Coordinates of C-alpha atoms and ligand atoms in Angstrom, one line a residue:
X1 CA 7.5 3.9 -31.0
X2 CA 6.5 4.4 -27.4
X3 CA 3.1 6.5 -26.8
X4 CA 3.8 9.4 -24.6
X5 CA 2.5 9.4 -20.7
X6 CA -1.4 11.5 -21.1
X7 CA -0.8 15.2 -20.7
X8 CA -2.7 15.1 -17.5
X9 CA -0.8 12.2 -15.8
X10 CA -0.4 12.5 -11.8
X11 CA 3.2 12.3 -11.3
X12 CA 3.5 11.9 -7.5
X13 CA 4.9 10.3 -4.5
X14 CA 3.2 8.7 -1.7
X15 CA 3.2 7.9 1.7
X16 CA 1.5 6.3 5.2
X17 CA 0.6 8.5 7.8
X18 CA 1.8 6.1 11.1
X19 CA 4.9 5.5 8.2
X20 CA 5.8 9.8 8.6
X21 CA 3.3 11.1 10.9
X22 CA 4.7 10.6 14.4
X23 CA 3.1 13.3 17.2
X24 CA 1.3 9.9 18.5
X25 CA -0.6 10.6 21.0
X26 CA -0.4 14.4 20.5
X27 CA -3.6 16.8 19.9
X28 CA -6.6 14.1 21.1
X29 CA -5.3 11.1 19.2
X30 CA -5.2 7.9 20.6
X31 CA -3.8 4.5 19.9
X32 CA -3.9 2.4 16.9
X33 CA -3.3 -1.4 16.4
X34 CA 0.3 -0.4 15.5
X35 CA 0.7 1.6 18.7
X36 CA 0.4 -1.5 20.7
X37 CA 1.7 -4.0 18.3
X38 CA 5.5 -1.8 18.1
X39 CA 5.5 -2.1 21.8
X40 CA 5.7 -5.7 21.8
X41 CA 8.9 -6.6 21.8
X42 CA 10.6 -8.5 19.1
X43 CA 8.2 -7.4 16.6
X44 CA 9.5 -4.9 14.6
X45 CA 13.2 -4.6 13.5
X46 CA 15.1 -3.0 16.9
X47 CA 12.1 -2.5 18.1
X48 CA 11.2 0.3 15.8
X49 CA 8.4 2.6 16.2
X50 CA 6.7 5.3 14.8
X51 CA 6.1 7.5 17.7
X52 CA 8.1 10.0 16.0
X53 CA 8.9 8.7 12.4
X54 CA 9.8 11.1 10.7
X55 CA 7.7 14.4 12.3
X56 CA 5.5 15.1 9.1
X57 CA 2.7 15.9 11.6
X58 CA 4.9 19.3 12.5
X59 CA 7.0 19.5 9.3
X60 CA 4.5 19.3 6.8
X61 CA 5.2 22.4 5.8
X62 CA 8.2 21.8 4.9
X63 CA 7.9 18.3 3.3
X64 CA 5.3 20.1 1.3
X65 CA 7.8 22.9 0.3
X66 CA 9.8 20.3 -1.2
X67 CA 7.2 18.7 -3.4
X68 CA 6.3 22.0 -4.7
X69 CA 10.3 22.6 -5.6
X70 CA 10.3 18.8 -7.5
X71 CA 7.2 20.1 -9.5
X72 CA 4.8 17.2 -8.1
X73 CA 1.7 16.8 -9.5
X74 CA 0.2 14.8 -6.7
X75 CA 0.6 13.5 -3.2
X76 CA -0.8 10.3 -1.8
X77 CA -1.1 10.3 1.9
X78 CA -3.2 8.5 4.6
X79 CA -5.4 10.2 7.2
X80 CA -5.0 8.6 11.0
X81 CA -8.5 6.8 12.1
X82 CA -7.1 7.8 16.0
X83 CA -7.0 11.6 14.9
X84 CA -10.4 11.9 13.6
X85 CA -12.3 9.6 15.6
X86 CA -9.4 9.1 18.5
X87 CA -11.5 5.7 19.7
X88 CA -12.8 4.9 16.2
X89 CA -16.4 5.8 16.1
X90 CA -18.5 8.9 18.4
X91 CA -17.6 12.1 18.7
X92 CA -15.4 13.8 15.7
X93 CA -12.0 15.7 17.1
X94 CA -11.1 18.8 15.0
X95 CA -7.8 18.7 15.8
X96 CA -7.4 15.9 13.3
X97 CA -9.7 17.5 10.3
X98 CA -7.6 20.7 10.9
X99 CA -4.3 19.0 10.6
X100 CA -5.3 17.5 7.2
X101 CA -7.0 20.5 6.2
X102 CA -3.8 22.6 6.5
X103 CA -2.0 20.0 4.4
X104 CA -4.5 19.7 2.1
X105 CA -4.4 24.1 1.9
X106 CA -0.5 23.9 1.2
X107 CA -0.9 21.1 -0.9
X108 CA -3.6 23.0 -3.2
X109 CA -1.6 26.6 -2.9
X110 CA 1.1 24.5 -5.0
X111 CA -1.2 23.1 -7.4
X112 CA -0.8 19.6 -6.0
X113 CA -3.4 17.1 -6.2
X114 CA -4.1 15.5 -3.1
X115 CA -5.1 11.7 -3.2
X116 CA -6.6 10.5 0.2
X117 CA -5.6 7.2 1.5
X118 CA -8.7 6.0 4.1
X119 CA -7.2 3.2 5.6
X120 CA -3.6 2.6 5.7
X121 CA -3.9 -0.4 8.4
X122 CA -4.0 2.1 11.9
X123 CA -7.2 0.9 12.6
X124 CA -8.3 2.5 15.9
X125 CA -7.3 -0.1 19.2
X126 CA -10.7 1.0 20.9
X127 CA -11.9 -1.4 18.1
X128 CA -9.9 -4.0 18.5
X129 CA -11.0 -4.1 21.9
X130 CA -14.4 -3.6 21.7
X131 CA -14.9 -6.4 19.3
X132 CA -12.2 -7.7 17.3
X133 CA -11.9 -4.7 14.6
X134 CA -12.0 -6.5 11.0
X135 CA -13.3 -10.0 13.1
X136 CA -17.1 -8.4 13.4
X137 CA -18.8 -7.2 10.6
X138 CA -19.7 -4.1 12.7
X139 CA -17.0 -2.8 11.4
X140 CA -18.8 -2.2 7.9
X141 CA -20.9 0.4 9.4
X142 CA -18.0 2.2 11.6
X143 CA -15.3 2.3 8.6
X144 CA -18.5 3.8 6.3
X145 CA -19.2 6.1 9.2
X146 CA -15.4 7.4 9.6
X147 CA -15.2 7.1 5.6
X148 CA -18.2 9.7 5.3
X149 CA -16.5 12.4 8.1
X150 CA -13.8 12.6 5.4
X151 CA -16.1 13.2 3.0
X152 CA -18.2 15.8 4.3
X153 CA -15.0 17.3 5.7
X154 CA -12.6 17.0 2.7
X155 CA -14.7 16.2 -0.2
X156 CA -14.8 19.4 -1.9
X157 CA -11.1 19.8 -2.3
X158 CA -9.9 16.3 -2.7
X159 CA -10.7 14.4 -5.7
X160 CA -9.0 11.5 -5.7
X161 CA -9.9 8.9 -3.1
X162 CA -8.4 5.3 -2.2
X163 CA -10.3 3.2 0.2
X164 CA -8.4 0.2 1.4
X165 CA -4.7 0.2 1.2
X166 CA -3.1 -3.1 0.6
X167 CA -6.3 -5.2 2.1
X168 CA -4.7 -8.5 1.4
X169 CA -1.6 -7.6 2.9
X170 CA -3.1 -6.3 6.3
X171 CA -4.9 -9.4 6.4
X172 CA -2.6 -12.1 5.2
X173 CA -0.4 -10.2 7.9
X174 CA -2.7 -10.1 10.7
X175 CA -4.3 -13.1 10.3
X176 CA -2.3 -15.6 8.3
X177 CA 1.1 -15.2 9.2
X178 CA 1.0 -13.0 12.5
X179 CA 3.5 -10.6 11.9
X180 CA 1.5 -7.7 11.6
X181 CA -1.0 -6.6 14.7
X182 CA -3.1 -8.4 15.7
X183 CA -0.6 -11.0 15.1
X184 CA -3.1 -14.1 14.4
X185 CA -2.7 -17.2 12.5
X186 CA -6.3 -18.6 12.0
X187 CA -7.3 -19.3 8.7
X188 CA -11.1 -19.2 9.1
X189 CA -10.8 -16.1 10.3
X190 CA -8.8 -15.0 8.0
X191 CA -11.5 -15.1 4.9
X192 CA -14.0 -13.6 6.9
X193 CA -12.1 -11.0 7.9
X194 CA -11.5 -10.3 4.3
X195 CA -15.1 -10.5 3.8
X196 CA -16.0 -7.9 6.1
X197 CA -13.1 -5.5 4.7
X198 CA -14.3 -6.2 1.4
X199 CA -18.0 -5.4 2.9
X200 CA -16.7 -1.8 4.3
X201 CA -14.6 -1.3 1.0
X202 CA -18.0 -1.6 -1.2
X203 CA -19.5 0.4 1.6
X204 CA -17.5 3.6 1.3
X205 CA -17.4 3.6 -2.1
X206 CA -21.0 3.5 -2.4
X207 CA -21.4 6.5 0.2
X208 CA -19.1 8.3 -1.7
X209 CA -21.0 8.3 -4.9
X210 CA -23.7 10.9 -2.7
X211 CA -21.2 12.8 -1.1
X212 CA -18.8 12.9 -3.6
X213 CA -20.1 12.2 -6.5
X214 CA -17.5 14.4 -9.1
X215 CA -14.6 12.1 -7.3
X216 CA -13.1 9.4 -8.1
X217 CA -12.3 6.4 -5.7
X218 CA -11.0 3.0 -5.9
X219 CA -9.0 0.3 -3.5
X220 CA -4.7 0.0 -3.5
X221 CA -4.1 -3.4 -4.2
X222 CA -0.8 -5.2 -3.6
X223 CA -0.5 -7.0 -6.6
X224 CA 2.5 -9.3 -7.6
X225 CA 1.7 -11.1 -11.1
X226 CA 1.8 -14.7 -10.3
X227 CA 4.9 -16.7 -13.0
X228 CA 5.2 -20.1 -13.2
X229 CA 8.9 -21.6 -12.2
X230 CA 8.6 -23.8 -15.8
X231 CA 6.7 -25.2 -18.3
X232 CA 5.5 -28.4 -16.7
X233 CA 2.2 -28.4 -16.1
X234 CA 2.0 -28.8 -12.1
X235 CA 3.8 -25.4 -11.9
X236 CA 1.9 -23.6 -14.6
X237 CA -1.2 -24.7 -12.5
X238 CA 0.5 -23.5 -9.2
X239 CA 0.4 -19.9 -10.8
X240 CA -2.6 -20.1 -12.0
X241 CA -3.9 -21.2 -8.6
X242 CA -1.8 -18.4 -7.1
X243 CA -3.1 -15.7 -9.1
X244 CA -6.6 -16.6 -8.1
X245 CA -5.9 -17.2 -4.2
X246 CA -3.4 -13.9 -4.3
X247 CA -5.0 -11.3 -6.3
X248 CA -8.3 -12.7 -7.7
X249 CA -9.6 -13.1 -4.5
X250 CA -9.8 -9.2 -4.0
X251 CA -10.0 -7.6 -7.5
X252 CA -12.5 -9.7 -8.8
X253 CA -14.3 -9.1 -6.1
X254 CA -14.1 -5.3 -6.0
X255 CA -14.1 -5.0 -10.0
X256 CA -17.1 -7.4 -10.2
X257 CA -18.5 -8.0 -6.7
X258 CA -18.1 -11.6 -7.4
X259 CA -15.8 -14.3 -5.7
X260 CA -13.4 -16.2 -8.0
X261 CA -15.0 -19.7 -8.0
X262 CA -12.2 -22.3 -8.1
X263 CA -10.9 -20.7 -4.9
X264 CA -14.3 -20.8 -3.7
X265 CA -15.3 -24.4 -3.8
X266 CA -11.3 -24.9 -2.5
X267 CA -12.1 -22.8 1.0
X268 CA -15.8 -24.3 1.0
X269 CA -14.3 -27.8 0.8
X270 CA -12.0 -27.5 3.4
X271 CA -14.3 -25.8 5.3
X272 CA -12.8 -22.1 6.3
X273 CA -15.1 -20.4 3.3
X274 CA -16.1 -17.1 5.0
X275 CA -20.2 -16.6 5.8
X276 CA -21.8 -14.9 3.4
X277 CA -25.3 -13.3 3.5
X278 CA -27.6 -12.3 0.5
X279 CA -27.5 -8.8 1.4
X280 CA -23.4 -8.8 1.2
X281 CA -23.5 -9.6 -2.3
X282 CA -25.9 -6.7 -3.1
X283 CA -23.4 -4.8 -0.9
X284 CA -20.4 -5.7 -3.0
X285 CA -22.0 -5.3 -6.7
X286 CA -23.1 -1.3 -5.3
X287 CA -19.9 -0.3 -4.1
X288 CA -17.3 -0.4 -7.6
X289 CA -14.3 1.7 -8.2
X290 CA -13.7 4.1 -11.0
X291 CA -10.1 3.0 -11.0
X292 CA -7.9 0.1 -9.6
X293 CA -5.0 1.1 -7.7
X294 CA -1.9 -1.0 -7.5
X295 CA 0.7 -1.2 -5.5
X296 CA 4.0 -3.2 -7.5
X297 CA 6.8 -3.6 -6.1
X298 CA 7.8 -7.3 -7.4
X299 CA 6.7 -10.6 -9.0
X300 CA 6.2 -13.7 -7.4
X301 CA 7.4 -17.3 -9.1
X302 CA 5.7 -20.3 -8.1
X303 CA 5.8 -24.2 -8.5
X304 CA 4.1 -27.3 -7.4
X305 CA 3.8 -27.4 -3.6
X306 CA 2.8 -30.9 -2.6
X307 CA -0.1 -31.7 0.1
X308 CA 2.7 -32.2 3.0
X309 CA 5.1 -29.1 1.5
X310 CA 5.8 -25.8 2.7
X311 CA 3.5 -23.6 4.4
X312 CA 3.0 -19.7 5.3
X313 CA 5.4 -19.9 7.9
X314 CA 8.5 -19.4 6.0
X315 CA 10.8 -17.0 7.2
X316 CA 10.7 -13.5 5.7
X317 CA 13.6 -11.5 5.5
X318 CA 13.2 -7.6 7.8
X319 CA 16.7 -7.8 8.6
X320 CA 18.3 -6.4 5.2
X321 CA 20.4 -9.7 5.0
X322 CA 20.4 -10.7 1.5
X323 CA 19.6 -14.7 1.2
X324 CA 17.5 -15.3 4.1
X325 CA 14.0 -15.1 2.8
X326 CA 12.4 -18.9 3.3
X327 CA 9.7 -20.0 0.3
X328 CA 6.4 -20.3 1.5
X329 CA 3.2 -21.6 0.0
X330 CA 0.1 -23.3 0.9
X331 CA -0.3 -26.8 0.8
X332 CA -1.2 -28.7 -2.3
X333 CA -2.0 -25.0 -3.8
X334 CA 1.6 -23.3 -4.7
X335 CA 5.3 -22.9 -3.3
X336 CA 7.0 -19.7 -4.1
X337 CA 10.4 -19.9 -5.4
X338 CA 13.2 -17.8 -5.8
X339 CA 13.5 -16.8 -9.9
X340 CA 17.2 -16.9 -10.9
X341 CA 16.4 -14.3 -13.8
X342 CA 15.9 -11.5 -12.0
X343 CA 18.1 -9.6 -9.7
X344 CA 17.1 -8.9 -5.7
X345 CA 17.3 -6.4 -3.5
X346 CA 19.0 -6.4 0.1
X347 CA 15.6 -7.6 1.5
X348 CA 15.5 -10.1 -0.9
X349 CA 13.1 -8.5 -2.8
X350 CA 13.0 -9.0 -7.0
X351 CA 13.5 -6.2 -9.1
X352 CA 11.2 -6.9 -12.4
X353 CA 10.0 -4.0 -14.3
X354 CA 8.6 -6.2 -17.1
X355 CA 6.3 -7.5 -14.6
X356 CA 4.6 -4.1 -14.1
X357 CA 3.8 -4.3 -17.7
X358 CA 2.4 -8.0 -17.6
X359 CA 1.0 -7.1 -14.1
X360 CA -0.9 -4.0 -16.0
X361 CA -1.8 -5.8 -18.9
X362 CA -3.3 -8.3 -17.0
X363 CA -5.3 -5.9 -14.9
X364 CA -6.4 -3.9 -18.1
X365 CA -7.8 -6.8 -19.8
X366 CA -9.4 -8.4 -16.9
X367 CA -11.1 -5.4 -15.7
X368 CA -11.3 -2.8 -17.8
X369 CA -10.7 -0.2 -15.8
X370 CA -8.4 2.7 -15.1
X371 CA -5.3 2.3 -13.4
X372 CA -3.3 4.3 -10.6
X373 CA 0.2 3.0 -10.1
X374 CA -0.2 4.2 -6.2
X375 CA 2.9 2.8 -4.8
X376 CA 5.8 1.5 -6.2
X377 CA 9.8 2.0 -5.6
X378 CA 13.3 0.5 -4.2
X379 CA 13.8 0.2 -0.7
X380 CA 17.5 0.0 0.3
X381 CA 20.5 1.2 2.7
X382 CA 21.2 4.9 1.6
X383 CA 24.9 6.7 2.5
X384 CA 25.0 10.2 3.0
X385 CA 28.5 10.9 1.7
X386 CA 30.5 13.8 2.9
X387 CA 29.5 16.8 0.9
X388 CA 26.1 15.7 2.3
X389 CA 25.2 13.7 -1.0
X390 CA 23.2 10.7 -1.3
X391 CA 23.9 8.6 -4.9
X392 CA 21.4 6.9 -5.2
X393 CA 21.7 5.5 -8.7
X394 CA 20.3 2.1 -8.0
X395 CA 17.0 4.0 -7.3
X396 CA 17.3 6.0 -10.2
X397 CA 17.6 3.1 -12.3
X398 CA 14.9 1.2 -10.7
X399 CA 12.2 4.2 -10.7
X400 CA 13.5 4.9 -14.5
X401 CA 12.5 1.0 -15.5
X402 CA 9.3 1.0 -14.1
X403 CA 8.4 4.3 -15.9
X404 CA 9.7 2.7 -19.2
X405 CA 7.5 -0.7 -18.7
X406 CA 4.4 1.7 -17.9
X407 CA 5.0 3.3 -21.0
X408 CA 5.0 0.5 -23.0
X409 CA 1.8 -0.9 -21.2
X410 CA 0.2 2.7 -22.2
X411 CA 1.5 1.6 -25.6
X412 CA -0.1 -1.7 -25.5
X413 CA -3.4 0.3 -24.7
X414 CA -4.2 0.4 -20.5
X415 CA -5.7 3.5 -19.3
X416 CA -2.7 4.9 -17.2
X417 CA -4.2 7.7 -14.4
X418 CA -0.8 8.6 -12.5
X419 CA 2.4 7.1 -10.2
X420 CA 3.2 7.4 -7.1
X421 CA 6.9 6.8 -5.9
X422 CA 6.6 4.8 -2.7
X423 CA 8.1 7.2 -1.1
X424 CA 8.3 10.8 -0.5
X425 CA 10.6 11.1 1.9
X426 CA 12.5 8.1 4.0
X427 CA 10.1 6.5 6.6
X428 CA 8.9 4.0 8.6
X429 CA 9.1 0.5 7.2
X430 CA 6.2 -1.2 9.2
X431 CA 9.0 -4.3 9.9
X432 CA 12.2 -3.0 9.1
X433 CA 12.7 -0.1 10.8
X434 CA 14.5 3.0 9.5
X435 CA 17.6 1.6 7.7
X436 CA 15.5 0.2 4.8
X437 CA 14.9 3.8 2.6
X438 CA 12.7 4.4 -0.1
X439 CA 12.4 8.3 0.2
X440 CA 13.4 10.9 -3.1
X441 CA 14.6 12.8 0.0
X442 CA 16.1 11.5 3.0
X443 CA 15.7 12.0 6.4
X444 CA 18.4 11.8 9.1
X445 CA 16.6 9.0 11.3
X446 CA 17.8 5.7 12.4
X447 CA 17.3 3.4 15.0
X448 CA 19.9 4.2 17.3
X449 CA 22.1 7.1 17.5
X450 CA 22.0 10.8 16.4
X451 CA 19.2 11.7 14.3
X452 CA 17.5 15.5 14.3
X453 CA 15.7 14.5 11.1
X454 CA 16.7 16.8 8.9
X455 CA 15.8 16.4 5.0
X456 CA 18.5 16.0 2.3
X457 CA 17.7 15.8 -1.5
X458 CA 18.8 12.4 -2.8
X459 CA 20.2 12.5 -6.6
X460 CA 16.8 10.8 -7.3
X461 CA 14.6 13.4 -5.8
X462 CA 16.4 16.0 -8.7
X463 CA 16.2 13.1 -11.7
X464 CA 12.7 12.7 -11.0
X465 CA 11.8 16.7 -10.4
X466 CA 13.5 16.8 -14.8
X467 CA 11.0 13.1 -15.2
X468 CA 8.1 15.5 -14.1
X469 CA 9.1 18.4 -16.0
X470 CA 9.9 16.7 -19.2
X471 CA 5.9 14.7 -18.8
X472 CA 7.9 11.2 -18.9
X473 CA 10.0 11.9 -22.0
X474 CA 13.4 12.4 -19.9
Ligands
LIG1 C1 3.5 -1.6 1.0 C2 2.8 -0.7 2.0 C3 3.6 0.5 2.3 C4 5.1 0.3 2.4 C5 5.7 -0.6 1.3 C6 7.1 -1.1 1.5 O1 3.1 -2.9 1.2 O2 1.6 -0.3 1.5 O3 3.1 1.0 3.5 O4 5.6 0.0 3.6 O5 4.9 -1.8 1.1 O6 7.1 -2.2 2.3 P1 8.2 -2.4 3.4 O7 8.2 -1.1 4.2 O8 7.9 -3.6 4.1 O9 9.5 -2.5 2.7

């Protein structure tokens, strides 16, 4: 016999705000990393960008409208840096609190629980430029100082707060692999830019506890429970290796404050272990979350990677054709490997609800603390058919899964505070454009050709509006 989901669980969607925002440079804002980075060609799939996406800056209303008709209980969304501080630090613009403030209004007139995303990777260019962004460890004090305008501005009404989204994706991304902006590939740099993020993480969330000190905050962590390939020793070892180097790294440190040690004395004997000064680690034990936030989307199987095997530079599939992701790894460390058990996804992505459950246990038991399932969901080609329907029973059955294995980890005791559907509606996939969906409603906008972006209820968004009603049981 399964528990039953708590009578207050936050069933919600989420979303990114360069992801459905658009109006880019509309109303004071200026650019972010992404604004430059999409306008460099070849990065992005057809040289998507999310000038428009998918106009929630205009249409919130209407987005919002549809929520309240699926009977949501929450929305996850991120605020734009470039909107409230259009060059990242100075002189607040209003424009950008009143934008959120409105959706924040029509969220609350529909009893909808807003849940604030800080940092969802547009970090403001005029800090790039002015000295690195995440490279300086001014950036503690600037992402505290933006982090305490929303605050003061949106504090009383919002009560559920996430700090970083996805911090070891943005940096693995921008700094290991180059395929997100600033599109480096230095190692050293790499750890310490994690450092400092870590640094402004603990940061916000101890200026939170003055200014909002009946909320409750905590980081989104991309988390993909490590597996070994098989029972030989060597690629047991590789997961346990990559569990520490992919997820330890950054929960342990924003659960404890503390750096896992084996990966420690690893980076300090090959010499990119990131500077550290006393103060930081007073900094990191005074900023803890109330919950952790996780982002699942898939597990991650791993074997022995010998000292001259692969590296990071494997080739990662943003085309949508099934069967060219490359393995990666990290030298003498792990190898990723595909696992035969499970099926995959057009993107080459594995579908594994069990491992939300292990990926939960594990959390619960390491950490003992709450849990937020803040992103998680199926991203695929859609087809509007034509009576204007879109069947998406693949999503159905992946979104239904997921809710089963959370059920069971609820069962097996974790502390379960809501889920978020990644994502609302369709939107911007950061590398793969348009045609990869993950919306409950979709959105008539592609890459090329006719799109007026018009909304259209997929058959998920009404099996998940009866998931909501029925708390779970349906
Ligand atoms: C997460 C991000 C989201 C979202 C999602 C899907 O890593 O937090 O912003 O994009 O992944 O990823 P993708 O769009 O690459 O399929």
């Amino acid at each position: 016999n399964l528990k039953s989901f708590p009578n207050d669980f936050l069933w919600g969607a989420a979303s990114a705000a360069y992801q459905v925002e658009g109006a880019w440079n509309v109303d004071g804002k200026e650019k972010s990393i992404w604004d430059t980075f999409v306008r460099v060609p070849g990065k992005t799939f057809k040289g998507t960008n999310g000038d428009v996406a998918v106009d929630h800056y205009h249409r919130y209303k209407e987005d919002v409208q549809l929520m309240a008709e699926m009977g949501m209980k929450t929305y996850r969304f991120s605020v734009a840096w470039t909107r409230i501080f259009p060059h990242g630090k100075g002189e607040v613009n209003q424009e950008g609190i009143d934008f959120y403030n409105h959706l924040i209004d029509e969220l609350r007139k529909h009893y909808i629980e807003p849940i604030l995303t800080i940092y969802h990777w547009d970090l403001p260019q005029a800090l790039q430029d002015a000295y690195g962004g995440w490279e300086s460890k001014q950036i503690v004090e600037d992402f505290q100082n933006y982090s305490i305008s929303l605050f003061k501005a949106f504090g009383d009404r919002v009560k559920y707060w996430v700090s970083l989204n996805e911090q070891n994706i943005f940096t693995r991304l921008g700094y290991q692999t180059a395929m997100h902006p600033p599109g480096e590939k230095d190692d050293k740099l790499y750890y310490q830019v994690n450092h400092h993020a870590s640094l402004a993480n603990a940061a916000a969330i101890k200026a939170f506890r003055k200014y909002v000190p009946d909320g409750k905050i905590g980081p989104s962590f991309a988390y993909s429970p490590a597996y070994a390939k098989t029972s030989k020793p060597e690629d047991v070892l590789a997961a346990d290796n990559a569990e520490e180097f992919t997820s330890h790294w950054w929960m342990d440190v924003y659960a404890w404050g503390e750096y896992p040690q084996v990966a420690w004395n690893y980076l300090t004997r090959n010499g990119i272990a990131p500077r550290i000064e006393k103060e930081d680690l007073e900094l990191l034990k005074a900023g803890k979350p109330d919950f952790m936030g996780i982002n699942y989307y898939q597990t991650t199987t791993y074997e022995k990677n010998p000292l001259n095997g692969v590296t990071l530079d494997g080739h990662f599939n943003t085309t949508g054709e099934k069967g060219t992701m490359e393995d990666t790894g990290l030298p003498g460390v792990y190898k990723t490997v595909t696992n035969d058990n499970l099926e995959r996804t057009n993107w080459d992505w594995n579908i594994d609800p069990q491992g939300l459950r292990i990926g939960i246990r594990r959390v619960t038991n390491r950490y003992q603390l709450p849990i937020l399932i803040s992103e998680n969901g199926l991203g695929e080609y859609d087809k509007v058919e034509d009576d204007d329907s879109i069947q998406d029973d693949y999503r159905i059955e992946y979104i239904r899964t997921h809710l089963k294995a959370i059920q069971e980890a609820i069962t097996d005791g974790a502390e379960m505070i809501g889920y978020c559907v990644w994502s609302f509606t369709d939107l911007l996939s950061w590398l793969n454009g348009y045609q990869k969906r993950y919306g409950l409603v979709y959105v008539n906008q592609h890459e090329e050709g006719e799109h007026d972006l018009r909304r259209i209820r997929k058959k998920s968004f009404y099996w998940y509006k009866d998931v909501i009603a029925s708390n779970g049981e349906n």
